[in-house]
Coordinates of C-alpha atoms and ligand atoms in Angstrom, one line a residue:
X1 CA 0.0 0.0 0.0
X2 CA 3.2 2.5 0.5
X3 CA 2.6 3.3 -3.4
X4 CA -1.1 4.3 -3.3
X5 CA -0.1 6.3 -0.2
X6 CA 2.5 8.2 -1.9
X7 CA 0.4 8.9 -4.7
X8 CA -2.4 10.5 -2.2
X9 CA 0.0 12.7 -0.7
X10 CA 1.2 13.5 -4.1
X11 CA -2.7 14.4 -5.4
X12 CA -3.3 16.5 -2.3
X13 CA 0.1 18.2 -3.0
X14 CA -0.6 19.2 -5.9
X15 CA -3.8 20.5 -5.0
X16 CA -6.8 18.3 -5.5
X17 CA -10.1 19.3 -3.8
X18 CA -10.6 22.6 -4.7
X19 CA -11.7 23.1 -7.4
X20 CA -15.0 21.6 -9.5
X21 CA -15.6 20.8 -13.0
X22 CA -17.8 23.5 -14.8
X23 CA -21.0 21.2 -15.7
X24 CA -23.8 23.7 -14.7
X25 CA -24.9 23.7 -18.1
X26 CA -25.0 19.6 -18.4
X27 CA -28.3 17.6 -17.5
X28 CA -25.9 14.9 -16.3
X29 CA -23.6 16.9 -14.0
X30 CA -26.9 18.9 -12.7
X31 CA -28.2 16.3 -10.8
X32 CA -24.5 15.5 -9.0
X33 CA -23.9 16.6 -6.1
X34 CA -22.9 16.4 -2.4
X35 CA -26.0 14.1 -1.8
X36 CA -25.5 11.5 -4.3
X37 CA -23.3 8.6 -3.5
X38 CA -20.4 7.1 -5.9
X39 CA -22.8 4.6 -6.6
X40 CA -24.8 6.6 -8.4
X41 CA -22.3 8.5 -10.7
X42 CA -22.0 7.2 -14.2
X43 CA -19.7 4.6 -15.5
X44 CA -17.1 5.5 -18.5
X45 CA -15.7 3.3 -21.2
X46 CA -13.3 5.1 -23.2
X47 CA -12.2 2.9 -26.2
X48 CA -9.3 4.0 -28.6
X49 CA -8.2 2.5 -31.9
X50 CA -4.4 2.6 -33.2
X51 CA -4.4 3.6 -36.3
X52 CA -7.6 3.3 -37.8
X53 CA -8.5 5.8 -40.4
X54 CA -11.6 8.4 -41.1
X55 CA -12.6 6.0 -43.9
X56 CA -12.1 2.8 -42.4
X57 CA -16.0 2.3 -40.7
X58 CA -19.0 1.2 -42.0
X59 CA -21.0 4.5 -40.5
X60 CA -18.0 6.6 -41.7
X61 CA -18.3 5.6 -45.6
X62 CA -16.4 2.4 -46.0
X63 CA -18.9 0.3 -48.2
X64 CA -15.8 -2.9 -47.3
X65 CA -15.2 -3.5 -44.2
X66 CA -18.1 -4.9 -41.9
X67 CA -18.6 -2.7 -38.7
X68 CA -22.3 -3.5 -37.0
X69 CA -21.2 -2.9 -33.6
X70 CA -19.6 0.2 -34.1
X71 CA -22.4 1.1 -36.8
X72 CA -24.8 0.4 -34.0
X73 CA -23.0 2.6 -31.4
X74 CA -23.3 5.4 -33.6
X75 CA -27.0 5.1 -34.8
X76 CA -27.4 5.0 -30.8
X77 CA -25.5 7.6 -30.0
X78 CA -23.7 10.9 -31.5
X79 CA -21.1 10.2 -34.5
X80 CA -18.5 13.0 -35.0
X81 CA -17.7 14.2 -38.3
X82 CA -14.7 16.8 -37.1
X83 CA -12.7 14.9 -34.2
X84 CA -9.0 15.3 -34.6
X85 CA -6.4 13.3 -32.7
X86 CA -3.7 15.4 -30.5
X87 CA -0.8 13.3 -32.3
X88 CA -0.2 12.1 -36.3
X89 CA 1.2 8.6 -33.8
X90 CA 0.7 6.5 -31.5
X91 CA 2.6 8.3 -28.1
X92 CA 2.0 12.0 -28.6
X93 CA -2.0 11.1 -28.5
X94 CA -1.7 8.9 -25.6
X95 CA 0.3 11.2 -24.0
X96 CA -2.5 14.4 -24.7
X97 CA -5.2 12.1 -23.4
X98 CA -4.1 11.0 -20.5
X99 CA -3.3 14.4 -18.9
X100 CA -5.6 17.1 -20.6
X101 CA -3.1 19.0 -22.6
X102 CA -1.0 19.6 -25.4
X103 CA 1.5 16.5 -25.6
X104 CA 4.4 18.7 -26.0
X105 CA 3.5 19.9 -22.2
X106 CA 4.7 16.3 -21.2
X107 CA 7.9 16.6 -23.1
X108 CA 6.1 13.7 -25.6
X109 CA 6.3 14.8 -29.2
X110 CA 7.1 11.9 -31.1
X111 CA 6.7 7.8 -30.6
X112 CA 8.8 6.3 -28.0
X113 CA 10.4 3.5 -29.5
X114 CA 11.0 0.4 -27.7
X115 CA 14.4 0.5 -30.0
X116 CA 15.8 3.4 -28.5
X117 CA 13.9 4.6 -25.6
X118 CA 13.1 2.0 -23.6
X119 CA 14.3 3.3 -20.3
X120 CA 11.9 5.9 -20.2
X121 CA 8.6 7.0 -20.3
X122 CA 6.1 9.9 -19.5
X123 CA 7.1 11.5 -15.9
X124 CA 4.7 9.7 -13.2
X125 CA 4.3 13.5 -11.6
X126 CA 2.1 14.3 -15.0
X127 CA -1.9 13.6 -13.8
X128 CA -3.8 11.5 -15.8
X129 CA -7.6 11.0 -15.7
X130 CA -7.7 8.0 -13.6
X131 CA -5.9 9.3 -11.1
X132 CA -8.9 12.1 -11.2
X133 CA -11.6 9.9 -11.3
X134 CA -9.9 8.0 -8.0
X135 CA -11.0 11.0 -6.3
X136 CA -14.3 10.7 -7.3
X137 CA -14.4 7.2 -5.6
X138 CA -14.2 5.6 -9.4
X139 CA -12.6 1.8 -9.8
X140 CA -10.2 2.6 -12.8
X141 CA -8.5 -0.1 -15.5
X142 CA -6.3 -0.2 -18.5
X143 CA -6.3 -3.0 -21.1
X144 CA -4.2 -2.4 -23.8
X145 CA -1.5 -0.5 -25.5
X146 CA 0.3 1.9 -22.9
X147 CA 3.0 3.1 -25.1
X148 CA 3.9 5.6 -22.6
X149 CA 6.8 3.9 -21.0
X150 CA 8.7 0.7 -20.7
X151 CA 10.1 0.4 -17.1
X152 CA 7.7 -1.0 -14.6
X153 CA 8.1 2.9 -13.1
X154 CA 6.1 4.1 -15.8
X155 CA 3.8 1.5 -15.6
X156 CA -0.3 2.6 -15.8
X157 CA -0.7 1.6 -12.5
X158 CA 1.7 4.1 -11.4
X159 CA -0.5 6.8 -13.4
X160 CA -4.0 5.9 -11.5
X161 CA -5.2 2.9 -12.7
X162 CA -6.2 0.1 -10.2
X163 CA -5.6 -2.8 -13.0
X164 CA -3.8 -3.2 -16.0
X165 CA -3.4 -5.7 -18.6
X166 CA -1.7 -5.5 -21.7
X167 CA 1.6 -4.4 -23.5
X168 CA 3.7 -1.1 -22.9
X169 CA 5.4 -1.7 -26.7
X170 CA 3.6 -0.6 -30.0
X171 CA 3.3 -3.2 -33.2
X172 CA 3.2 -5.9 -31.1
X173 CA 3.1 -9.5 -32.4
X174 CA -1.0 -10.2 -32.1
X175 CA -0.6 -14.0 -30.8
X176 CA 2.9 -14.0 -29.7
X177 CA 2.7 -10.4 -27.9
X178 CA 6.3 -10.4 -28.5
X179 CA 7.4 -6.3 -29.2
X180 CA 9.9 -5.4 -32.1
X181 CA 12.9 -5.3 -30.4
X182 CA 11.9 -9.3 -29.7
X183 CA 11.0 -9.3 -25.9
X184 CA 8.1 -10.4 -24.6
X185 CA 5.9 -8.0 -23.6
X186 CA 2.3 -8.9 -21.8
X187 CA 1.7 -7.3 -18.5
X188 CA -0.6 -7.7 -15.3
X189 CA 0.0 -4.6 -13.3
X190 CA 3.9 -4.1 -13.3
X191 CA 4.6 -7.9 -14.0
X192 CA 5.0 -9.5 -17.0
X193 CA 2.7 -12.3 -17.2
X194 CA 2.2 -14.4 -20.5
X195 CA -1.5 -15.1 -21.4
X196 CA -2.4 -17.0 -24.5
X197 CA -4.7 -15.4 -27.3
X198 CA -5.5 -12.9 -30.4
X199 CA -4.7 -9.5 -28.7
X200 CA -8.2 -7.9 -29.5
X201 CA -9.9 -10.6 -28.2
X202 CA -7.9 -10.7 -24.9
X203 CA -8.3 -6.8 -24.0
X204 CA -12.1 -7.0 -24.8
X205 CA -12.6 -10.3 -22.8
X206 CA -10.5 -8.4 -19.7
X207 CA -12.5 -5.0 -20.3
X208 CA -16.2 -6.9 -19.8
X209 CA -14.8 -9.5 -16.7
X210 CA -13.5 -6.1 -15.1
X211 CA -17.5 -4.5 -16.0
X212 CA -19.0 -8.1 -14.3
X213 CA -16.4 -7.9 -10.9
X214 CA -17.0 -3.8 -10.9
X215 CA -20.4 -3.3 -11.2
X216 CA -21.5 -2.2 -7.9
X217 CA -19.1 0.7 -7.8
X218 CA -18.1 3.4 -10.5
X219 CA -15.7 2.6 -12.8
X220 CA -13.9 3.8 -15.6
X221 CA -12.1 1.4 -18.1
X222 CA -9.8 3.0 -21.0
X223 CA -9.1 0.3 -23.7
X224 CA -6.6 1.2 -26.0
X225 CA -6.2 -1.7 -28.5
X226 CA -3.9 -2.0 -30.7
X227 CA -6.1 -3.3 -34.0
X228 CA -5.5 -1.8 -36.4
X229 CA -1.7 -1.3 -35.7
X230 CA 0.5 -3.4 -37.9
X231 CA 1.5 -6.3 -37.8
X232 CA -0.9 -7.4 -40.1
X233 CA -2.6 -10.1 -38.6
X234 CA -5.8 -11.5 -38.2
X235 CA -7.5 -13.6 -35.4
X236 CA -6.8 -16.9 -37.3
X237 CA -3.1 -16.8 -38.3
X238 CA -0.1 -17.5 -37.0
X239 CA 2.6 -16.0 -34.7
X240 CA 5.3 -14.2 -36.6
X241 CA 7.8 -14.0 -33.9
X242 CA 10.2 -15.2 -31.2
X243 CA 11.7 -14.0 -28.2
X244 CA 15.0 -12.2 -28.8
X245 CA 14.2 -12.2 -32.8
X246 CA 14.6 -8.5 -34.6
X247 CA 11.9 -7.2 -36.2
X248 CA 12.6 -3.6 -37.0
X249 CA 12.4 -4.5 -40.5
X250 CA 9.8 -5.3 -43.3
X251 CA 9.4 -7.9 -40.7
X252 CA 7.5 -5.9 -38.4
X253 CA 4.7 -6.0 -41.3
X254 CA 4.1 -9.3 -40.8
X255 CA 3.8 -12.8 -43.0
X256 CA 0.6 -11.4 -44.6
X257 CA 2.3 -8.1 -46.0
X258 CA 4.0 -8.8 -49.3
X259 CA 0.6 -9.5 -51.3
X260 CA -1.9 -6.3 -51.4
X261 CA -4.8 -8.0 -51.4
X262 CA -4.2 -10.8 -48.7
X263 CA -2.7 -7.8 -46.4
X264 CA -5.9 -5.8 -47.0
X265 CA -7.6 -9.0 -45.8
X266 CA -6.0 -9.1 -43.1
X267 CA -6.6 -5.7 -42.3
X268 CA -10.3 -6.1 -42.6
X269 CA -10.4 -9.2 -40.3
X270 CA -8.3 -6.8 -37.9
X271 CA -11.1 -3.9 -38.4
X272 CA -14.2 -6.7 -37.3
X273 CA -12.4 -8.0 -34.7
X274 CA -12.0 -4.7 -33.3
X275 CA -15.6 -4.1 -34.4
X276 CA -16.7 -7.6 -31.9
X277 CA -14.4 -6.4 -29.4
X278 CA -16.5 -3.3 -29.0
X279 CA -19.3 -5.3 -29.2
X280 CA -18.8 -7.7 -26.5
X281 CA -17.8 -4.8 -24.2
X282 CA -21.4 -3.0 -24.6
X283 CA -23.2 -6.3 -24.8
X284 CA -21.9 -7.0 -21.3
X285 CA -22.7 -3.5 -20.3
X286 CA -26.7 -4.1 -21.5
X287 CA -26.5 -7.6 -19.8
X288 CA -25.7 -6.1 -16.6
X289 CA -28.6 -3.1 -17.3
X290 CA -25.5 -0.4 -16.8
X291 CA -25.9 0.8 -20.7
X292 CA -27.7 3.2 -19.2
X293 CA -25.4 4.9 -16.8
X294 CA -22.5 4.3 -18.7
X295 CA -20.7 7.0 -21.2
X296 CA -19.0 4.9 -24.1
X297 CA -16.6 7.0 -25.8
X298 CA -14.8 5.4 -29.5
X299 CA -12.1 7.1 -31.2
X300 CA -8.5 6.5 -32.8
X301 CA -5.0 7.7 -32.0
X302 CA -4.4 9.1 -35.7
X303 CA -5.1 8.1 -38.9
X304 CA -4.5 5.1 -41.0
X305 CA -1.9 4.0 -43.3
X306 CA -2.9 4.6 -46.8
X307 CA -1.7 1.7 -48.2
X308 CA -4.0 -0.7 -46.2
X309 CA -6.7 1.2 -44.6
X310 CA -8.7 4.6 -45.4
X311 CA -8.8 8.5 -44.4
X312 CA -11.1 9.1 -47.2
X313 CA -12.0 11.3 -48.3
X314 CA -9.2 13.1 -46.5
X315 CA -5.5 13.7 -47.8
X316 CA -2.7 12.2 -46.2
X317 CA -2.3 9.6 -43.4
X318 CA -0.7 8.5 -40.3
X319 CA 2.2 10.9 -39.3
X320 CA 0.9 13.5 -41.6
X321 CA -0.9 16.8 -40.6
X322 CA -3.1 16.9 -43.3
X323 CA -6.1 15.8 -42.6
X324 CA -6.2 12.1 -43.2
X325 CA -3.0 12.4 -40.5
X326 CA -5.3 13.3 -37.7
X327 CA -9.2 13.6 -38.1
X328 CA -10.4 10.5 -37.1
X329 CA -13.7 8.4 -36.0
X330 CA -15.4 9.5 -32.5
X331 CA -18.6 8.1 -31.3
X332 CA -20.4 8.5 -28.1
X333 CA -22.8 6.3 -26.8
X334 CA -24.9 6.9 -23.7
X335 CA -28.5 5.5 -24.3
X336 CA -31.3 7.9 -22.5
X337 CA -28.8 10.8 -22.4
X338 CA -27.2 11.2 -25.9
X339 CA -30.2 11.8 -28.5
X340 CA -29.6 8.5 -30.9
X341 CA -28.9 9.0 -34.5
X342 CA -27.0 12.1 -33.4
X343 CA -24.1 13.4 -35.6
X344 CA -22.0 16.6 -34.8
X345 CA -19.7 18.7 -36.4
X346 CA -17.8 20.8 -33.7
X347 CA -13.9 19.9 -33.7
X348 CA -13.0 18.0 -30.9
X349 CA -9.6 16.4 -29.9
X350 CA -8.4 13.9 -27.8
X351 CA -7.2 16.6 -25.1
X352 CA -10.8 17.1 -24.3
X353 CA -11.4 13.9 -23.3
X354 CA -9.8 14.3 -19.8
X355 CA -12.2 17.2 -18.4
X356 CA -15.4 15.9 -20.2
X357 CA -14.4 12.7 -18.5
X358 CA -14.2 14.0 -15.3
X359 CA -17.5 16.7 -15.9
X360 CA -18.9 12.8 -16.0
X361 CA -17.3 11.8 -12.9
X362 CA -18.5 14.7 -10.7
X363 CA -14.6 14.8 -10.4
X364 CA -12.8 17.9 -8.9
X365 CA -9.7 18.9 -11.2
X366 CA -6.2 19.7 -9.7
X367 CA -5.6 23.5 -9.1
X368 CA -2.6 25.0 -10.7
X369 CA -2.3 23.0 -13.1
X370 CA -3.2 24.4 -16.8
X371 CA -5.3 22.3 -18.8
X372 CA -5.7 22.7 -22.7
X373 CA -8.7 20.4 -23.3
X374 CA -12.4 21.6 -22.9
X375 CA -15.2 19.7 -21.8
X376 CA -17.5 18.1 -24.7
X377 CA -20.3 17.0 -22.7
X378 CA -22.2 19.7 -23.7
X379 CA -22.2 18.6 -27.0
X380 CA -22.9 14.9 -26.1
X381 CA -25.6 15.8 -24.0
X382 CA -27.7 19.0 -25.8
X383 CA -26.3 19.2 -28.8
X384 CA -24.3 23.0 -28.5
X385 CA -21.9 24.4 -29.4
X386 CA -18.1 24.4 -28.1
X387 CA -16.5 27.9 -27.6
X388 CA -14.5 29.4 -30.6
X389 CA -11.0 28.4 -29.9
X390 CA -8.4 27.6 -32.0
X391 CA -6.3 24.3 -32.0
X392 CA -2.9 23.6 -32.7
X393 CA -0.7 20.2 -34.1
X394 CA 3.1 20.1 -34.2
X395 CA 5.0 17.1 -35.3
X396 CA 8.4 16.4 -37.3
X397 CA 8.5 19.5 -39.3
X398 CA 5.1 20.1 -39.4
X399 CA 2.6 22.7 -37.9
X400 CA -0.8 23.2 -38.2
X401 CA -4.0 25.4 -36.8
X402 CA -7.4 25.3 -36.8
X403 CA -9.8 28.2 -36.2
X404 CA -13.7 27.5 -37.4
X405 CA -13.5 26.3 -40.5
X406 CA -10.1 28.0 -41.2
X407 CA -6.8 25.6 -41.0
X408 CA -2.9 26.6 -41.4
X409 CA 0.0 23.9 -42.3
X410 CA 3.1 24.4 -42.9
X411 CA 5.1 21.3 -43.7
X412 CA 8.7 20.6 -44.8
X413 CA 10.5 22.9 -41.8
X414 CA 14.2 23.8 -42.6
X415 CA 16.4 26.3 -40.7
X416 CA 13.3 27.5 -39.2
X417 CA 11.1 28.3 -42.5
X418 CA 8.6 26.1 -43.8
X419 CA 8.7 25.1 -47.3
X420 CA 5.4 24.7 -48.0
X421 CA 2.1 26.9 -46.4
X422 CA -1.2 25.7 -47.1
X423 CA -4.8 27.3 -45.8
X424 CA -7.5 25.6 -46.1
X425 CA -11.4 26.2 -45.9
X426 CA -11.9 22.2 -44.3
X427 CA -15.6 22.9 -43.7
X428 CA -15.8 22.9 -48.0
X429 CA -12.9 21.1 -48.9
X430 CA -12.2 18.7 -46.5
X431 CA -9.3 16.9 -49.2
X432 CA -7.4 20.1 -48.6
X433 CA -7.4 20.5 -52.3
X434 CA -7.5 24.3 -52.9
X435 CA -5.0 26.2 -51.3
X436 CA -5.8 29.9 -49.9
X437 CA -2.9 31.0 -48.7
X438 CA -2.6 33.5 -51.2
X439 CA -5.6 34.5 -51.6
X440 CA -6.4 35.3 -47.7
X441 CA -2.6 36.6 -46.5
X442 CA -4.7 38.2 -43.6
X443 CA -5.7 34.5 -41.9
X444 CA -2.4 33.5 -42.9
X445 CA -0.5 36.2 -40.9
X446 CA -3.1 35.2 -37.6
X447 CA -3.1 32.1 -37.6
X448 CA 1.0 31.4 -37.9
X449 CA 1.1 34.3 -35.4
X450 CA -0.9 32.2 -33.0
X451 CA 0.6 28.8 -34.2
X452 CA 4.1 30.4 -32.6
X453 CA 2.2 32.0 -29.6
X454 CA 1.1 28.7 -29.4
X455 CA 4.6 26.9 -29.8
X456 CA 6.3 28.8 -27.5
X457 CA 3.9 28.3 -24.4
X458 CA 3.9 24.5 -25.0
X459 CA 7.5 24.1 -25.4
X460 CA 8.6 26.9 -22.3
X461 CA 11.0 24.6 -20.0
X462 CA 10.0 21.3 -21.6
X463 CA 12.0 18.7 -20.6
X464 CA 11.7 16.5 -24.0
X465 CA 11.3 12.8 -23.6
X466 CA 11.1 12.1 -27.0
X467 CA 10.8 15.3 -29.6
Ligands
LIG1 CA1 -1.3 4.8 -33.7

């Protein structure tokens, strides 16, 4: 217990307690208060996808790939058409999600690689939802991809949550759960502990037992699976790895890469499965009669691959910051409070996840401590607006801003200039096809003038962890 004490001390150091969530304006947080018992606060299910693209669901366009569940969610709930991940990759996202802000806050601007930054991992003095919603009396879990550390001191149960299972690595072997550096890499808590079984299927059996042995209390369960992450493989096929085996190259694609068409297969089997994952997590949820005072939440990390799945009919893909880099599938799924059939179109990003999360919770946020994310639950819940605001991407070169309908990037950065400027109306040309830049110098000017406003308060005594 010496850990969980430390981290008490640490929350109440910081300054937990005094201050409360804004939700005067939500239905849901209106009814919380000092009367009403943890046992009556909703649950929360936040799901998130790696690498899965715009294009790649059934209720999102793709006329391929077979998504009922996740279909199903959507015509239940509110589907957003303009929801943008923090990152273009896997750790910068994670990394915005888990605490609230801008990733570069957390000294996390790029993927840490299990190649060459394996003894570290986001700072255990950053705080992360769960260790908000433990306040609020909530029962927290992670099963899944961390990829926020490797050492068992950056382990999610040293960031707030209860239980963990799952692998710290990204592109990990689906069967073998070996990582790419060839070590094994399947986790209970801090431990590694082996488990046999098709990744997706694992994480969405250990997400419902978790609902069925946590029912009576709140809870809140993030499940980040890897699907649709290469390695390409599907629930039926084979291991492609061994323990102390390299597989930094073509390798890491897996057996089914070298044809097109069998790798797109393979893909698509990776999509359902991911698709029945979902669907055996809210099926247990309706079983149980919590549907009801549970918030699902769906999105993805960043965008897909081009070559295998689909940002259409955005430009671009994963690691990019056009739009097919980062505007991804949301969908939120509370029945009796989001109106079903709902579709949205305010721009949303991960960051907000954290404070809408804990608007849900009734949780109190630490004091002092600047958060970049604004709570959606307006918007799930009545159907308004978000406040104008303008949001900012930064990765490898690349910069980017959004105001309304108005975006700025700037790509190909040498010796501090960008090569290329582009601005965009998104709202009408959401392919990014028909650059403005010229034609409106004015938004140009503002929004690269707030872009390095922007850059220079994110960045101010960063210590990077992986830029
Ligand atoms: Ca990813």
């Amino acid at each position: 217990m010496e850990r969980a004490l430390d981290r008490r001390d640490f929350l109440k150091a910081v300054g937990f307690g005094a201050m409360s969530v804004a939700v005067s304006s939500c239905a849901a947080g209106s009814k919380r208060g000092a009367r009403s018992g943890p046992q009556d606060k909703p649950n929360i299910v936040l799901i998130m996808a790696d690498d899965l693209g715009y294009g790649d669901l059934g209720c999102y366009g793709n006329q391929t790939i077979k998504t009922p569940n996740l279909d199903a969610l959507a015509k239940g709930g509110m589907r957003f058409t303009d929801f943008h991940s923090n990152g273009a990759m896997c750790s910068p996202t994670r990394a915005a999600l888990l605490t609230g802000r801008y990733q570069q806050r957390a000294g996390i601007e790029s993927v840490l690689s299990a190649r060459s930054n394996y003894e570290t991992g986001m700072a255990v003095e950053e705080i992360t939802f769960a260790e908000v919603l433990k306040t609020a009396g909530y029962a927290t879990a992670c099963f899944g991809k961390w990829h926020l550390g490797y050492p068992p001191a950056y382990n999610p149960v040293r960031q707030g949550f209860d239980t963990y299972r799952g692998f710290v690595a990204g592109g990990l072997d689906y069967h073998s759960h070996i990582d790419r550096s060839g070590r094994a890499d399947w986790w209970k808590d801090d431990k590694l502990l082996p488990e046999e079984g098709y990744t997706t299927e694992l994480l969405s059996e250990h997400a419902a037992q978790f609902i069925e042995d946590s029912k009576a209390k709140p809870f809140c369960i993030y499940v980040p699976y890897q699907a649709v992450h290469f390695p390409f493989q599907g629930p039926n096929d084979e291991a492609d790895r061994v323990v102390g085996g390299n597989y930094w190259s073509k390798a890491k694609y897996g057996r089914r890469y070298d044809d097109v068409d069998d790798r797109k297969l393979a893909y698509k089997e990776m999509v359902e499965s991911l698709d029945a994952g979902v669907g055996r997590i809210v099926k247990k949820l309706k079983e149980l009669g919590l549907d009801k005072k549970t918030l699902v939440f769906f999105t993805s990390d960043n965008g897909a691959y081009r070559w295998v799945g689909s940002n259409l009919p955005c430009k671009g893909q994963k690691g990019d910051l056009w739009e097919g880099g980062h505007r991804v599938p949301a969908i939120a799924f509370w029945p009796g409070k989001i109106k079903a059939g709902a579709v949205t179109n305010e721009t949303a990003l991960t960051m907000d996840l954290f404070v809408t999360m804990a608007a849900t919770a009734g949780a109190e946020l630490p004091v002092g401590r600047k958060l970049d994310g604004v709570n959606i639950l307006p918007v799930l819940l009545e159907g308004r607006k978000l406040p104008e605001r303008t949001v900012f991407w930064r990765t490898s070169g690349q910069g980017a801003a959004r105001k309304g309908p108005w975006k700025l990037i700037m790509r190909g950065k040498k010796q501090g200039e960008y090569t290329f400027v582009g601005l965009f109306n998104v709202d009408d040309d959401i392919g990014e096809d028909n650059n403005l830049a010229e034609a409106q110098p004015q938004m140009v000017k503002m929004l690269k003038a707030e872009f390095e406003a922007w850059e220079k308060d994110v960045t101010a005594g960063v210590k990077w962890i992986r830029k």
